[in-house]
PDB file of C-alpha atoms in Angstrom:
ATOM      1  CA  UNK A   1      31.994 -18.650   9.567  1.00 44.00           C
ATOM      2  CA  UNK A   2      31.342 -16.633   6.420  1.00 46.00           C
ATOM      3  CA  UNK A   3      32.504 -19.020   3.793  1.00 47.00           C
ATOM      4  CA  UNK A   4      31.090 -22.038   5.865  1.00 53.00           C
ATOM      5  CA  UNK A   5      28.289 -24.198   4.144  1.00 56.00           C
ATOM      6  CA  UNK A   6      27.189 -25.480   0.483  1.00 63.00           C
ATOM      7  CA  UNK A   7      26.934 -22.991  -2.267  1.00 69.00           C
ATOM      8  CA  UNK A   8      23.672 -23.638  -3.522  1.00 75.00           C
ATOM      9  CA  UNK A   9      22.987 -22.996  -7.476  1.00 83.00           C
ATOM     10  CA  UNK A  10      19.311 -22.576  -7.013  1.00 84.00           C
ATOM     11  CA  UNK A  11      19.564 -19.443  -4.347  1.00 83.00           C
ATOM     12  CA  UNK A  12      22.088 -17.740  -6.922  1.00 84.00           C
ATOM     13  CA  UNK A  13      19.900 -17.635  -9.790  1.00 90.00           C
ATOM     14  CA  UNK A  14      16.818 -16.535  -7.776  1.00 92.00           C
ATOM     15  CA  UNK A  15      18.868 -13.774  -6.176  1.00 92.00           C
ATOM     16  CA  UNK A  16      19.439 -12.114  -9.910  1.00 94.00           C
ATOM     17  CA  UNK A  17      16.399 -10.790 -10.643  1.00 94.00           C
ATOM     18  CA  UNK A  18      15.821  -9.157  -7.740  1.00 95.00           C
ATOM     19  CA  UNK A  19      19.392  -7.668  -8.044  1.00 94.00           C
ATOM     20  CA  UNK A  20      18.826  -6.663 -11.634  1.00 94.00           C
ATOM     21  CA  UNK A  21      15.713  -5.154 -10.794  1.00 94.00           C
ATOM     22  CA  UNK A  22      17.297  -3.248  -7.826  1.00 93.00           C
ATOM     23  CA  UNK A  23      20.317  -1.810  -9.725  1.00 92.00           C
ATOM     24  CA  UNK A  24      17.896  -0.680 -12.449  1.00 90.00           C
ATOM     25  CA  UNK A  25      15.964   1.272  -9.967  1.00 92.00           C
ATOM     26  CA  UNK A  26      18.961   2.704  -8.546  1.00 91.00           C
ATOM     27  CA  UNK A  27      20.546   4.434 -11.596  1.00 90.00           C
ATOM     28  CA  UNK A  28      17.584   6.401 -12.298  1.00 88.00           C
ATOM     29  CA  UNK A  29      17.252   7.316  -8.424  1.00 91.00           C
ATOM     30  CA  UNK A  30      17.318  11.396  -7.903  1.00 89.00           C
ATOM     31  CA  UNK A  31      18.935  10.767  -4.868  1.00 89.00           C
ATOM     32  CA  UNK A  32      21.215   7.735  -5.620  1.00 91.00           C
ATOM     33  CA  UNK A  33      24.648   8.819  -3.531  1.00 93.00           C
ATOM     34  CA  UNK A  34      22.471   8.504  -0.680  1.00 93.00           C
ATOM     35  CA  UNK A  35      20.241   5.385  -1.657  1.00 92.00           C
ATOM     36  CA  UNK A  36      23.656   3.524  -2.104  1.00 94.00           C
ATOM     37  CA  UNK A  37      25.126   4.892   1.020  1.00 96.00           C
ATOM     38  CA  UNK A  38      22.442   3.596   3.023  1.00 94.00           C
ATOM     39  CA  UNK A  39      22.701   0.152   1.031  1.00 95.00           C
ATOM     40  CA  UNK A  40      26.806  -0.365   2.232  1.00 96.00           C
ATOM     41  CA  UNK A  41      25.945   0.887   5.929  1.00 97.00           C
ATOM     42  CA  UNK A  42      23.229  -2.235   5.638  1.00 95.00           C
ATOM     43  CA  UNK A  43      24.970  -4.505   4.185  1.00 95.00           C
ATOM     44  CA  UNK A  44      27.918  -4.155   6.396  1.00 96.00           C
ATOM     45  CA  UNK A  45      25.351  -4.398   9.207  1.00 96.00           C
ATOM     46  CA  UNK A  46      24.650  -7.346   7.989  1.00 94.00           C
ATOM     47  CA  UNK A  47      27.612  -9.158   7.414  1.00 94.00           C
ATOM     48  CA  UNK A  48      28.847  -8.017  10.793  1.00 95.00           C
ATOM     49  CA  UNK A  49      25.750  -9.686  12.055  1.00 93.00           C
ATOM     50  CA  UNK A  50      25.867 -13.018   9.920  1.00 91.00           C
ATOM     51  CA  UNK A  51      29.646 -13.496  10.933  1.00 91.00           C
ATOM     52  CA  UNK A  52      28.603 -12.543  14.688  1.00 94.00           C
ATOM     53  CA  UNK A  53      25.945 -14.759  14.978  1.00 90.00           C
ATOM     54  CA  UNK A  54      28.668 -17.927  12.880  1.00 87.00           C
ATOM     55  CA  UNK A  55      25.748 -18.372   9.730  1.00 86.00           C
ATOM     56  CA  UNK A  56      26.844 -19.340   6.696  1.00 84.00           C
ATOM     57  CA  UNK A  57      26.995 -16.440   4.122  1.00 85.00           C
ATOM     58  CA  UNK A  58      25.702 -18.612   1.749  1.00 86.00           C
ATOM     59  CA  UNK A  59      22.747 -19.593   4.037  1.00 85.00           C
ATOM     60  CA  UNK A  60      22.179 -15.560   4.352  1.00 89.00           C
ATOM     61  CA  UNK A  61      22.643 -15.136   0.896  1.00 91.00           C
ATOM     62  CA  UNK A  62      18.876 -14.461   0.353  1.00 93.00           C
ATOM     63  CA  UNK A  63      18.414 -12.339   2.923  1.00 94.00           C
ATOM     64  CA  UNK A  64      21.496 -10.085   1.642  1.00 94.00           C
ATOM     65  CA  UNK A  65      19.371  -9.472  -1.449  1.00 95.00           C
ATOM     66  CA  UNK A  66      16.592  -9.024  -0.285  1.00 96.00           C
ATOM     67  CA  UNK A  67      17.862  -6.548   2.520  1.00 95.00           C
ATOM     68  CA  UNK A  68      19.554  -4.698  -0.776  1.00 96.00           C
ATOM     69  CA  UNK A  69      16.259  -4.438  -3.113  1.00 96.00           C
ATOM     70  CA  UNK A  70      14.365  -3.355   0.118  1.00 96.00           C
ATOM     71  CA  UNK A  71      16.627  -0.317   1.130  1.00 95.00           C
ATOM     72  CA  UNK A  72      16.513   0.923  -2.705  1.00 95.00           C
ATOM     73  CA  UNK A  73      12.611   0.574  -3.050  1.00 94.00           C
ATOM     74  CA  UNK A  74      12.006   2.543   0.183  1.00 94.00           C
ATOM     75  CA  UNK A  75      14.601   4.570  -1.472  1.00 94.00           C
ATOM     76  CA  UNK A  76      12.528   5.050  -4.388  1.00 93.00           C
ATOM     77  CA  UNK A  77       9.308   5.309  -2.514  1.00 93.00           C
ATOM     78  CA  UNK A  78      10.453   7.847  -0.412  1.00 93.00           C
ATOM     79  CA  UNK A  79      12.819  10.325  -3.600  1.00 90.00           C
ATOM     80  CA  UNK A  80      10.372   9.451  -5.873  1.00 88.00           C
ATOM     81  CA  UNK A  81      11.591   7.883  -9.503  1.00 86.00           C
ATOM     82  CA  UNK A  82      12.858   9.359 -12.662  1.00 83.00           C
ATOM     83  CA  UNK A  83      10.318   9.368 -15.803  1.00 80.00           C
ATOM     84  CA  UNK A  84      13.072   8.010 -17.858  1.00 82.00           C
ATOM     85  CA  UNK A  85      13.532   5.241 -15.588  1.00 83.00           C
ATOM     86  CA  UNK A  86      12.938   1.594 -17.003  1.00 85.00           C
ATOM     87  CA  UNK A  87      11.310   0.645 -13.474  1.00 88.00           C
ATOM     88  CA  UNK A  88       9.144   0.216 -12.288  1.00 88.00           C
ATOM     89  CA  UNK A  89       7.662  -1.437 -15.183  1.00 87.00           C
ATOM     90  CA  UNK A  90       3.960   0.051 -14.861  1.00 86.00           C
ATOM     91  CA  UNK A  91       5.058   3.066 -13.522  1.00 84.00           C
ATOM     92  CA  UNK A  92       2.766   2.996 -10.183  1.00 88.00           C
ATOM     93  CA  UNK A  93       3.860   3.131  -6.661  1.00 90.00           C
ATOM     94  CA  UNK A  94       1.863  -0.312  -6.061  1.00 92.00           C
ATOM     95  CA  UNK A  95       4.706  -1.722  -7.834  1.00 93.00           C
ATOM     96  CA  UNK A  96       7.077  -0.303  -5.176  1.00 94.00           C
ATOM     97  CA  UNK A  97       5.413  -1.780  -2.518  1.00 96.00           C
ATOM     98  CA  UNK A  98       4.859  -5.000  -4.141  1.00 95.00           C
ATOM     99  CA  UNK A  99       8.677  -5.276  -4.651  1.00 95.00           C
ATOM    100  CA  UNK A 100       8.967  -4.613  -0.971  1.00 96.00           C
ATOM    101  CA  UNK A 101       6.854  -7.368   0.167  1.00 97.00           C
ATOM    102  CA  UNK A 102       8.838  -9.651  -1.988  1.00 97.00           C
ATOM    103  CA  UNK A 103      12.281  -8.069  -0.567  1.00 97.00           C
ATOM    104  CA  UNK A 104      10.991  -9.083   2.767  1.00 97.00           C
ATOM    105  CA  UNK A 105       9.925 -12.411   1.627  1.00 97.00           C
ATOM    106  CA  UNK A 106      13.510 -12.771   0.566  1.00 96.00           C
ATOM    107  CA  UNK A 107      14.915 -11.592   4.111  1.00 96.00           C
ATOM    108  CA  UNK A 108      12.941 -14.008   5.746  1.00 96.00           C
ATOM    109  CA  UNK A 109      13.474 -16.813   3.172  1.00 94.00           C
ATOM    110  CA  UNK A 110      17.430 -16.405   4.105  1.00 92.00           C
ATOM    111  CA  UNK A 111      16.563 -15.609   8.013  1.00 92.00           C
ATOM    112  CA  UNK A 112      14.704 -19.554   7.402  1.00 92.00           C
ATOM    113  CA  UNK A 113      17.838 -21.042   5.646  1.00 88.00           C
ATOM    114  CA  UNK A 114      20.564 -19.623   8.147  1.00 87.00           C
ATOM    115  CA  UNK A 115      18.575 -20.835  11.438  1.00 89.00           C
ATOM    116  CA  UNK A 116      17.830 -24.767   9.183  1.00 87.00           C
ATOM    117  CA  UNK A 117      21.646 -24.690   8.726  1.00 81.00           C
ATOM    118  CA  UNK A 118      23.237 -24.234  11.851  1.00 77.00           C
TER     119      UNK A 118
END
């Protein structure tokens, strides 16, 4: 039940930044084609699993981001980042890893909300 559940305001507008901050990373990417490829074959993963297992998408929402800026930092950690790029920020690979611990915080803030939901 994809469309199933209560669209909640709050989980939209914390799933932007990380988003933003994702897509930034991923233009500047020397190996982008394949950073993005490996972010559909996830997120259709995903969604195959959410419908599978009848969550709400909107319950999942969070974990859809998160499982998104995840994928592009290892992405980044493993290609390495342009010079020209705009992120990370401080330009150190701590940053990278940082972001990672708060993508998985994000996949298991919307692993939380499906399970509360159903």
């Amino acid at each position: 039940m994809l469309t199933d559940g209560v669209i909640n305001p709050w989980k939209a507008v914390a799933g932007l930044p990380p988003l933003l901050y994702g897509m930034l990373l991923c233009m500047k990417l020397p190996n982008a084609a394949l950073a993005l490829t490996a972010l559909v074959v996830v997120l259709l993963a995903a969604l195959w699993l959410i419908s599978y297992q009848d969550y709400s998408l909107w319950a999942a929402m969070p974990s859809l981001v998160g499982g998104a800026l995840l994928v592009i930092c290892i992405a980044a950690l493993l290609g390495g980042v342009s010079d020209t790029s705009f992120v990370p920020i401080s330009r150190e690979v701590t940053e990278l890893w940082f972001v990672c611990g708060l993508a998985l915080g994000y996949v298991g803030w919307g692993i939380y909300e499906s399970r509360r939901s159903q």
